[in-house]
Short mmCIF file of C-alpha atoms and ligand atoms in Angstrom, two decimals:
data_model
loop_
_atom_site.label_atom_id
_atom_site.label_comp_id
_atom_site.label_asym_id
_atom_site.label_seq_id
_atom_site.Cartn_x
_atom_site.Cartn_y
_atom_site.Cartn_z
CA MET N 2 -4.84 16.40 -33.24
CA ALA N 3 -4.86 18.60 -30.32
CA ILE N 4 -4.79 22.80 -30.74
CA ARG N 5 -1.16 24.24 -30.23
CA TYR N 6 -1.48 27.73 -28.71
CA ALA N 7 2.14 30.17 -28.84
CA SER N 8 4.28 27.82 -26.44
CA PRO N 9 4.10 30.84 -23.12
CA LEU N 10 0.52 29.59 -23.20
CA ASN N 11 1.19 26.26 -24.04
CA ARG N 12 4.09 25.85 -21.16
CA LEU N 13 1.68 27.69 -18.58
CA VAL N 14 -0.98 24.63 -19.59
CA ASP N 15 2.04 22.10 -19.03
CA VAL N 16 3.15 23.37 -15.27
CA LEU N 17 -0.82 23.88 -14.46
CA MET N 18 -1.33 20.88 -15.42
CA ARG N 19 1.18 18.77 -13.00
CA LEU N 20 -0.93 19.73 -9.81
CA PRO N 21 -2.43 17.18 -8.32
CA GLY N 22 -6.24 17.00 -9.11
CA VAL N 23 -5.69 19.39 -12.46
CA GLY N 24 -6.53 17.81 -15.43
CA ALA N 25 -6.15 18.98 -19.18
CA LYS N 26 -9.10 20.88 -19.17
CA THR N 27 -8.74 22.31 -15.87
CA ALA N 28 -5.43 23.25 -16.87
CA GLN N 29 -6.64 25.73 -20.54
CA ARG N 30 -9.75 26.57 -18.05
CA LEU N 31 -7.07 28.36 -16.07
CA ALA N 32 -4.61 29.17 -18.41
CA PHE N 33 -7.19 30.93 -20.17
CA TYR N 34 -8.62 33.05 -17.16
CA LEU N 35 -5.15 33.77 -15.98
CA LEU N 36 -4.20 35.11 -19.51
CA LYS N 37 -7.53 37.66 -19.45
CA ALA N 38 -6.78 38.52 -16.22
CA SER N 39 -5.39 42.23 -14.97
CA ARG N 40 -1.15 42.00 -15.06
CA GLU N 41 -2.05 43.06 -11.47
CA GLU N 42 -4.26 39.59 -10.86
CA ALA N 43 -1.38 37.61 -12.88
CA MET N 44 1.45 39.18 -11.10
CA LYS N 45 -0.08 38.22 -7.34
CA LEU N 46 -0.15 34.74 -7.91
CA ALA N 47 3.11 34.55 -9.78
CA GLU N 48 4.80 36.78 -6.32
CA ALA N 49 2.68 34.94 -4.10
CA ILE N 50 3.95 31.48 -5.85
CA VAL N 51 7.49 32.71 -5.34
CA GLU N 52 7.15 34.10 -1.94
CA VAL N 53 6.03 30.72 -0.62
CA LYS N 54 8.73 28.97 -2.45
CA GLU N 55 11.26 31.93 -1.19
CA LYS N 56 9.90 32.09 2.88
CA ILE N 57 8.20 28.76 3.44
CA ARG N 58 10.70 26.00 4.28
CA MET N 59 10.89 22.87 5.79
CA CYS N 60 11.35 23.06 9.80
CA GLU N 61 14.45 21.34 11.04
CA ARG N 62 12.91 19.88 13.90
CA CYS N 63 9.11 18.26 13.04
CA HIS N 64 9.41 18.76 9.28
CA ASN N 65 6.17 21.22 9.87
CA ILE N 66 5.57 23.99 7.31
CA ALA N 67 7.84 26.75 8.25
CA GLU N 68 8.91 30.61 8.23
CA GLU N 69 12.57 30.53 10.54
CA GLU N 70 14.68 27.57 11.00
CA GLN N 71 11.90 26.30 13.64
CA CYS N 72 7.92 26.39 12.76
CA VAL N 73 5.75 28.57 15.17
CA ILE N 74 5.13 25.04 17.52
CA CYS N 75 8.79 24.28 17.58
CA GLN N 76 9.57 27.79 18.65
CA ASP N 77 6.71 27.84 21.66
CA PRO N 78 8.55 27.21 25.07
CA THR N 79 4.47 26.67 25.96
CA ARG N 80 3.85 23.32 24.24
CA ASP N 81 4.03 20.39 26.50
CA GLY N 82 7.48 19.07 25.98
CA SER N 83 6.43 16.07 26.87
CA MET N 84 4.07 15.15 24.81
CA MET N 85 4.44 14.29 21.19
CA CYS N 86 1.96 13.85 18.28
CA VAL N 87 2.79 11.80 14.92
CA VAL N 88 1.42 12.81 11.67
CA GLU N 89 1.47 12.27 8.04
CA GLU N 90 1.42 15.47 6.71
CA ALA N 91 1.32 18.95 7.58
CA ASN N 92 -2.03 19.31 6.61
CA ASP N 93 -3.12 16.55 9.89
CA LEU N 94 -0.89 18.59 11.82
CA LEU N 95 -3.38 21.89 10.82
CA ALA N 96 -5.79 20.16 10.91
CA ILE N 97 -4.52 19.20 15.51
CA GLU N 98 -3.67 22.45 15.94
CA ARG N 99 -7.73 23.21 14.47
CA THR N 100 -9.16 21.22 17.93
CA GLY N 101 -7.49 22.88 20.31
CA THR N 102 -7.35 19.55 22.34
CA PHE N 103 -3.78 19.26 21.63
CA LYS N 104 -1.02 21.60 23.61
CA GLY N 105 1.97 18.92 22.50
CA GLN N 106 5.28 18.83 20.15
CA TYR N 107 4.88 16.92 17.10
CA HIS N 108 6.49 15.19 14.11
CA VAL N 109 5.58 15.03 10.77
CA LEU N 110 6.20 11.85 7.98
CA GLN N 111 5.78 13.69 5.24
CA GLY N 112 4.13 9.84 4.15
CA THR N 113 3.30 6.88 5.03
CA LEU N 114 5.11 3.08 4.54
CA SER N 115 2.76 1.01 1.93
CA PRO N 116 4.37 -2.50 1.25
CA ILE N 117 2.16 -3.05 -1.95
CA ASP N 118 3.56 0.05 -3.20
CA GLY N 119 6.87 -0.88 -1.68
CA ARG N 120 7.23 2.61 0.31
CA GLY N 121 9.26 1.51 2.98
CA PRO N 122 10.82 3.65 6.40
CA ASP N 123 13.60 5.48 3.94
CA GLN N 124 10.95 7.36 2.44
CA ILE N 125 9.27 8.87 5.43
CA THR N 126 11.02 10.56 8.39
CA ALA N 127 11.03 8.61 10.60
CA LYS N 128 14.81 8.13 11.35
CA GLU N 129 14.55 11.30 12.30
CA LEU N 130 11.96 10.63 14.49
CA LEU N 131 13.60 8.46 16.82
CA GLU N 132 17.07 10.80 17.38
CA ARG N 133 14.30 13.43 18.46
CA LEU N 134 12.71 10.87 21.28
CA ARG N 135 16.11 9.27 22.22
CA SER N 136 17.55 12.99 22.74
CA GLY N 137 15.26 12.38 25.82
CA GLY N 138 11.98 14.38 27.48
CA VAL N 139 9.00 12.89 25.36
CA LYS N 140 6.95 10.31 28.15
CA GLU N 141 3.95 9.76 25.40
CA VAL N 142 3.74 9.50 20.86
CA ILE N 143 0.75 9.83 19.92
CA LEU N 144 0.79 7.80 16.76
CA ALA N 145 -2.02 10.27 14.77
CA THR N 146 -1.26 8.52 10.60
CA ASN N 147 -4.46 7.85 9.17
CA PRO N 148 -7.29 5.34 9.89
CA ASN N 149 -6.31 3.50 7.04
CA VAL N 150 -3.90 0.64 5.72
CA GLU N 151 -1.19 3.08 4.39
CA GLY N 152 -1.49 5.46 7.83
CA GLU N 153 -1.77 1.67 10.37
CA ALA N 154 0.95 -0.09 7.97
CA THR N 155 2.80 3.11 9.60
CA ALA N 156 1.92 3.33 12.60
CA LEU N 157 2.40 -0.38 13.60
CA TYR N 158 6.23 0.72 12.01
CA LEU N 159 6.91 3.05 14.24
CA ALA N 160 5.26 1.43 17.28
CA ARG N 161 8.43 -1.01 17.14
CA LEU N 162 10.67 0.86 16.09
CA ILE N 163 10.13 2.71 19.19
CA ALA N 164 9.04 -0.22 21.80
CA PRO N 165 12.40 -0.41 22.52
CA LEU N 166 12.91 3.44 24.17
CA GLY N 167 10.42 2.06 26.78
CA LEU N 168 8.08 5.21 25.80
CA ARG N 169 3.90 4.73 26.70
CA VAL N 170 3.19 4.35 22.29
CA THR N 171 -0.49 5.29 21.40
CA ARG N 172 -2.55 5.48 18.58
CA ILE N 173 -6.13 7.63 17.83
CA ALA N 174 -8.66 5.69 17.05
CA LEU N 175 -12.69 6.30 18.83
CA GLY N 176 -14.19 8.47 16.39
CA LEU N 177 -12.95 8.20 12.79
CA PRO N 178 -13.95 6.41 10.67
CA VAL N 179 -11.88 3.73 8.71
CA GLY N 180 -10.66 4.48 5.01
CA GLY N 181 -11.12 8.46 5.56
CA ASP N 182 -8.19 10.89 5.37
CA LEU N 183 -7.98 13.29 8.59
CA GLU N 184 -7.65 16.60 6.88
CA TYR N 185 -11.12 15.89 6.25
CA ALA N 186 -12.18 15.35 9.74
CA ASP N 187 -14.65 17.69 11.55
CA GLU N 188 -13.40 19.29 14.97
CA VAL N 189 -15.72 17.49 17.33
CA THR N 190 -14.90 14.07 15.75
CA LEU N 191 -11.02 14.89 15.60
CA GLY N 192 -11.07 15.78 19.16
CA ARG N 193 -13.15 13.15 20.48
CA ALA N 194 -10.17 10.40 18.76
CA LEU N 195 -7.70 12.25 20.42
CA ASP N 196 -9.20 11.97 23.87
CA GLY N 197 -10.18 8.27 23.17
CA ARG N 198 -6.92 7.75 21.94
CA ARG N 199 -5.27 3.92 22.54
CA GLU N 200 -1.92 2.16 24.12
CA MET N 201 -0.06 0.54 21.18
CA GLY N 202 2.58 -2.05 21.18
CA MET P 8 -24.47 -2.55 -20.32
CA GLY P 9 -24.63 -0.25 -17.34
CA LEU P 10 -25.13 -1.57 -14.03
CA LYS P 11 -23.38 -4.63 -12.59
CA SER P 12 -22.18 -6.31 -10.00
CA SER P 13 -20.65 -9.14 -8.37
CA GLU P 14 -18.67 -10.41 -5.18
CA ALA P 15 -15.59 -8.66 -4.66
CA ILE P 16 -12.36 -8.41 -2.81
CA VAL P 17 -10.59 -4.50 -3.05
CA ILE P 18 -6.45 -5.71 -4.59
CA GLY P 19 -5.47 -2.12 -4.56
CA GLY P 20 -6.00 2.05 -5.00
CA HIS P 21 -4.85 5.03 -4.66
CA ASN P 22 -6.41 8.94 -4.13
CA LEU P 23 -8.03 10.88 -6.90
CA GLY P 24 -7.94 14.82 -6.73
CA GLU P 25 -9.55 16.44 -3.42
CA ALA P 26 -11.91 13.48 -2.14
CA ASP P 27 -12.14 10.58 -4.81
CA ARG P 28 -10.25 6.98 -4.52
CA ILE P 29 -9.66 5.49 -7.35
CA VAL P 30 -10.64 1.18 -5.82
CA VAL P 31 -9.28 -1.39 -7.76
CA LEU P 32 -11.09 -4.84 -7.51
CA TYR P 33 -10.90 -8.69 -8.66
CA THR P 34 -14.39 -9.47 -8.92
CA LEU P 35 -15.27 -13.09 -9.54
CA SER P 36 -17.72 -12.23 -12.45
CA TYR P 37 -15.98 -9.55 -14.29
CA GLY P 38 -12.29 -9.77 -13.18
CA LYS P 39 -10.12 -7.20 -12.55
CA VAL P 40 -12.09 -3.59 -12.13
CA ARG P 41 -11.43 -0.39 -11.71
CA ALA P 42 -13.48 2.29 -10.39
CA VAL P 43 -14.07 5.46 -9.13
CA ALA P 44 -15.68 5.59 -5.38
CA ALA P 45 -16.47 9.46 -5.17
CA GLY P 46 -15.92 11.73 -1.88
CA ALA P 47 -14.92 8.32 -0.95
CA ARG P 48 -11.78 9.25 1.57
CA ARG P 49 -14.23 12.30 3.71
CA ILE P 50 -15.04 10.95 6.96
CA ARG P 51 -18.71 10.94 6.35
CA SER P 52 -18.66 9.00 3.51
CA ARG P 53 -21.36 6.82 2.31
CA PHE P 54 -18.77 3.75 2.03
CA GLY P 55 -17.08 4.27 5.41
CA GLY P 56 -14.13 2.35 5.42
CA SER P 57 -15.84 -0.45 3.46
CA LEU P 58 -13.88 -0.30 0.74
CA GLU P 59 -9.74 -0.70 2.55
CA LEU P 60 -7.15 -3.31 0.31
CA PHE P 61 -8.69 -7.07 1.67
CA SER P 62 -12.55 -5.61 2.46
CA HIS P 63 -14.05 -8.87 0.41
CA GLY P 64 -18.25 -7.75 -0.24
CA ARG P 65 -20.38 -6.97 -2.90
CA LEU P 66 -19.57 -5.08 -5.42
CA VAL P 67 -21.76 -2.82 -7.54
CA TYR P 68 -20.55 0.00 -10.37
CA PHE P 69 -21.53 1.39 -13.04
CA GLU P 70 -19.65 0.08 -16.28
CA ARG P 71 -18.60 3.37 -19.04
CA PRO P 72 -18.73 0.89 -22.21
CA THR P 73 -15.77 3.81 -23.94
CA SER P 74 -13.48 2.93 -21.04
CA ASP P 75 -11.88 1.13 -18.42
CA LEU P 76 -12.11 3.34 -15.47
CA HIS P 77 -15.91 2.77 -14.00
CA ARG P 78 -17.98 4.36 -11.17
CA LEU P 79 -18.53 2.70 -8.45
CA ASN P 80 -22.08 2.48 -6.81
CA GLU P 81 -22.11 1.22 -3.85
CA PHE P 82 -20.38 -2.06 -1.73
CA ALA P 83 -21.41 -4.05 0.85
CA LEU P 84 -18.85 -5.57 2.88
CA CYS P 85 -18.74 -9.14 3.94
CA GLU P 86 -15.23 -9.72 6.02
CA PRO P 87 -13.54 -6.58 6.87
CA PHE P 88 -11.21 -8.81 7.52
CA HIS P 89 -9.70 -5.72 10.10
CA GLY P 90 -7.40 -8.81 11.92
CA LEU P 91 -5.08 -8.28 9.03
CA ARG P 92 -4.13 -5.14 10.50
CA THR P 93 -2.92 -6.38 13.46
CA SER P 94 1.04 -6.79 12.76
CA LEU P 95 3.38 -5.09 10.35
CA GLU P 96 3.60 -8.60 8.77
CA LEU P 97 0.65 -9.73 8.66
CA LEU P 98 -0.29 -6.35 6.72
CA THR P 99 2.17 -7.49 4.20
CA ALA P 100 1.78 -10.66 3.96
CA ALA P 101 -1.71 -10.00 2.64
CA SER P 102 -1.05 -7.00 0.56
CA GLU P 103 0.94 -9.89 -1.19
CA VAL P 104 -1.86 -11.88 -2.09
CA VAL P 105 -3.54 -9.33 -3.14
CA GLU P 106 -0.60 -7.16 -4.97
CA LEU P 107 -0.20 -11.20 -6.64
CA GLY P 108 -3.90 -11.59 -7.69
CA GLY P 109 -3.35 -7.73 -9.36
CA MET P 110 -0.72 -9.06 -11.41
CA ALA P 111 -2.45 -11.93 -12.54
CA GLY P 112 -6.86 -10.57 -12.60
CA VAL P 113 -7.13 -9.61 -16.35
CA GLU P 114 -9.99 -7.02 -17.39
CA GLY P 115 -13.39 -7.99 -18.47
CA GLU P 116 -12.88 -12.26 -17.39
CA GLY P 117 -13.45 -13.24 -14.25
CA SER P 118 -12.21 -16.67 -12.80
CA ALA P 119 -13.81 -18.31 -9.74
CA GLU P 120 -9.83 -20.36 -9.23
CA LEU P 121 -7.65 -17.37 -8.84
CA PHE P 122 -10.99 -15.43 -6.66
CA ALA P 123 -11.42 -18.71 -4.77
CA LEU P 124 -7.46 -18.59 -4.08
CA ILE P 125 -7.09 -15.26 -2.96
CA LEU P 126 -10.11 -15.65 -0.94
CA GLY P 127 -9.25 -18.53 0.93
CA ALA P 128 -5.84 -16.67 1.27
CA LEU P 129 -6.67 -13.85 2.92
CA ARG P 130 -9.16 -15.99 5.29
CA ARG P 131 -6.55 -18.52 6.61
CA LEU P 132 -3.82 -15.42 6.96
CA ASN P 133 -7.15 -14.12 9.37
CA ASN P 134 -7.28 -16.99 10.72
CA GLY P 135 -3.54 -17.54 12.31
CA MET P 136 -1.61 -19.64 9.57
CA GLU P 137 1.73 -19.67 9.71
CA LEU P 138 2.51 -16.76 7.26
CA SER P 139 5.73 -17.44 5.32
CA LEU P 140 4.12 -20.83 4.93
CA LEU P 141 1.45 -19.77 3.56
CA LEU P 142 2.38 -17.20 1.10
CA ARG P 143 4.74 -20.37 -0.33
CA THR P 144 1.73 -22.37 -0.85
CA PHE P 145 -0.37 -19.26 -2.58
CA GLU P 146 2.20 -18.97 -4.92
CA ILE P 147 2.69 -21.91 -6.36
CA ARG P 148 -0.72 -22.55 -6.31
CA MET P 149 -1.04 -19.17 -8.00
CA LEU P 150 1.48 -20.50 -10.82
CA ARG P 151 -1.01 -23.63 -11.28
CA THR P 152 -3.82 -20.98 -11.69
CA LEU P 153 -1.68 -19.29 -14.46
CA GLY P 154 -0.76 -22.07 -16.33
CA TYR P 155 2.50 -22.19 -15.20
CA LEU P 156 2.89 -24.90 -12.91
CA PRO P 157 6.48 -26.07 -12.80
CA GLU P 158 7.43 -29.15 -13.75
CA ILE P 159 9.07 -30.97 -10.27
CA ASP P 160 8.21 -34.40 -11.42
CA LYS P 161 10.52 -35.30 -14.68
CA CYS P 162 13.36 -33.93 -16.62
CA VAL P 163 10.84 -30.85 -18.32
CA ARG P 164 12.92 -30.92 -21.36
CA CYS P 165 13.51 -34.62 -21.97
CA ARG P 166 10.72 -36.21 -19.55
CA ARG P 167 13.51 -38.47 -18.26
CA SER P 168 13.46 -39.03 -14.64
CA LEU P 169 15.86 -37.88 -12.07
CA PRO P 170 18.50 -39.14 -10.18
CA GLU P 171 18.16 -39.25 -6.41
CA GLY P 172 19.21 -35.45 -4.84
CA VAL P 173 19.46 -32.14 -5.46
CA GLN P 174 17.91 -30.67 -8.82
CA SER P 175 18.52 -28.08 -10.94
CA PHE P 176 15.35 -25.65 -11.81
CA GLY P 177 15.39 -23.82 -15.30
CA LEU P 178 13.47 -20.45 -15.31
CA ASN P 179 13.14 -20.39 -19.19
CA GLU P 180 12.94 -23.90 -19.04
CA GLY P 181 10.02 -23.79 -16.26
CA GLY P 182 10.55 -27.36 -14.72
CA LEU P 183 13.60 -29.49 -13.40
CA LEU P 184 16.76 -30.87 -16.15
CA CYS P 185 18.32 -33.71 -16.10
CA PRO P 186 22.45 -33.99 -15.66
CA VAL P 187 22.32 -33.68 -19.23
CA CYS P 188 19.26 -31.12 -20.03
CA ARG P 189 21.09 -28.68 -17.88
CA GLY P 190 23.70 -28.26 -19.76
CA GLY P 191 22.65 -25.83 -21.91
CA ALA P 192 20.42 -24.07 -20.19
CA MET P 193 21.18 -20.31 -18.74
CA GLU P 194 19.52 -19.39 -15.99
CA THR P 195 18.74 -22.34 -13.02
CA THR P 196 18.86 -22.44 -9.38
CA THR P 197 19.08 -25.59 -7.17
CA VAL P 198 16.24 -27.29 -5.09
CA SER P 199 16.86 -30.01 -3.04
CA PRO P 200 14.66 -33.08 -2.22
CA ALA P 201 13.00 -31.08 1.47
CA ALA P 202 11.84 -28.15 -1.40
CA LEU P 203 10.50 -30.37 -3.82
CA GLY P 204 8.34 -31.92 -1.16
CA PHE P 205 7.26 -29.04 0.03
CA LEU P 206 6.01 -27.79 -2.87
CA ARG P 207 4.01 -31.16 -3.95
CA GLU P 208 2.49 -30.85 -0.36
CA ALA P 209 1.22 -27.69 -1.07
CA LEU P 210 -0.58 -28.04 -4.06
CA GLN P 211 -2.88 -30.65 -2.20
CA GLY P 212 -5.86 -30.32 -0.60
CA GLU P 213 -7.75 -27.07 0.73
CA ILE P 214 -4.86 -23.76 1.09
CA GLY P 215 -3.41 -23.41 4.70
CA SER P 216 -3.59 -27.78 5.51
CA SER P 217 -0.78 -28.80 5.58
CA HIS P 218 1.12 -29.18 8.30
CA VAL P 219 4.95 -29.17 6.51
CA THR P 220 7.68 -27.30 8.43
CA LEU P 221 11.00 -26.59 6.89
CA ILE P 222 14.26 -25.78 8.60
CA PRO P 223 15.24 -22.27 7.60
CA GLU P 224 17.70 -22.96 5.23
CA VAL P 225 14.85 -24.41 3.00
CA ARG P 226 12.75 -21.81 4.11
CA GLU P 227 14.92 -19.65 2.32
CA GLU P 228 15.36 -21.74 -0.63
CA VAL P 229 11.23 -22.28 -1.34
CA ARG P 230 11.12 -18.10 -1.63
CA TYR P 231 13.95 -17.98 -3.96
CA LEU P 232 12.05 -19.85 -6.48
CA LEU P 233 9.05 -18.97 -6.17
CA GLN P 234 9.67 -15.39 -6.48
CA THR P 235 11.78 -15.21 -8.90
CA PHE P 236 9.94 -17.81 -11.59
CA LEU P 237 6.70 -15.62 -10.42
CA GLU P 238 8.35 -12.79 -11.37
CA PHE P 239 10.36 -13.94 -14.49
CA LYS P 240 6.69 -15.01 -15.39
CA LEU P 241 4.66 -12.53 -15.50
CA GLY P 242 7.54 -9.94 -15.81
CA ARG P 243 7.02 -7.74 -12.49
CA ARG P 244 8.82 -7.23 -9.60
CA ILE P 245 6.31 -8.41 -6.08
CA ARG P 246 6.67 -5.29 -4.48
CA SER P 247 5.08 -6.42 -1.30
CA ALA P 248 7.18 -9.18 -1.47
CA ARG P 249 10.82 -7.55 -1.05
CA PHE P 250 9.10 -4.69 1.42
CA LEU P 251 10.46 -6.76 4.80
CA ALA P 252 13.28 -7.30 3.67
CA GLY P 253 14.91 -4.02 4.46
CA ILE P 254 13.79 -3.16 7.62
CA PRO P 255 15.39 -4.32 10.23
CA GLY P 256 13.35 -5.98 13.00
CA PHE P 257 10.57 -7.52 10.82
CA SER P 258 10.44 -10.75 9.22
CA LEU P 259 7.23 -12.77 7.79
CA ASP P 260 9.70 -16.06 9.40
CA THR P 261 9.49 -14.67 13.31
CA LEU P 262 5.76 -14.52 13.93
CA SER P 263 2.67 -16.26 12.96
CA SER P 264 -0.78 -14.59 12.36
CA HIS P 265 -1.61 -14.79 15.40
ZN1 LIG L 1 8.49 22.61 14.45
ZN1 LIG L 2 16.56 -33.99 -19.66
#
């Protein structure tokens, strides 16, 4: 039988446990830390959470995180409108930005395809991507999904989806070992991967 | 106790925490095994890309006696099956093979027959085999391995021989029904002589050795029969088998693997 704490504390443990990578033990440790912390420190955390939910939204163009209707990249007039890099998550976009190698536009899919998990194209922003590409301007699409089975499935699908548009479609590959997450790649590896991208479709 | 080792195929997996991965394997000696590969998602992980879906290799894991989630120590890759990632159709077909393997596999209990069936199907796909007929062959053989091989030669209920022509297949009964017995049967589907001919052929020889071709209608009939019966017996949907149906421009029938 688990020990039941006073209910506000229970509630905090419950919500913390829903965070990715946080189990029961960690949730309890975090909750007790916050209980002992100064009111000021706890409020700072609470306010930061509220602020992020109120001020950060999804860019209406590329689905990156944004503070306004469009993200800073979409608003930047110096970015090259003829190149578009397609990534799984906003984290991957940040990783590629850190390399400083890429100066074009992005599109964030917000997920991947997975036959074995039954995740299809309606669960990513593929339709929005196609609409953006149809509206013109982009000459090359770089598929920068993760080099694992889900990322490959997604890239294979997108390559055929956009093939009728007659654009140059490339896939990043060189330098990235299969099975890893883009988010954890170091700048040199990721930069080289972008330089060594290959034709697809 | 402790360290165990077996030939294994990666049949599933999902991310855990920051950079770890839970890998599901079908092993020759111990059946289905779930193990945590620490740091597997890091670009410079010692596992590299070896733990990707479909990989065939030699697994070493540390068995935890009190849990069914073990610790993955080592995976020496034999066949990475890179060819299975060259088209979405091929990747989906191979996904169905490992998904069904996972549904059929039992933890702690290895089956040499099931292992050979999964590995054989992946090899045939990787070497360029017509996709949908290979999957159908895999499915009927999977039913046999599980002990659910349907009766397709006589009436499953009264054991009498069947008249010529289109037959009636009872899902609950697990086989063909004669005109008398089909009366009270609840869930039935029709099967043509051509479809039955394919099923008999598919059970013979090495997987994928048959050269039978089928017209699209019969192909669809066989697919429907086998998938409905498998899902009925396993009590779960085969996700990969339904995956391409909702995606325009992709079909297992339009493309062979190479
Ligand atoms: Zn944007
Ligand atoms: Zn009968």
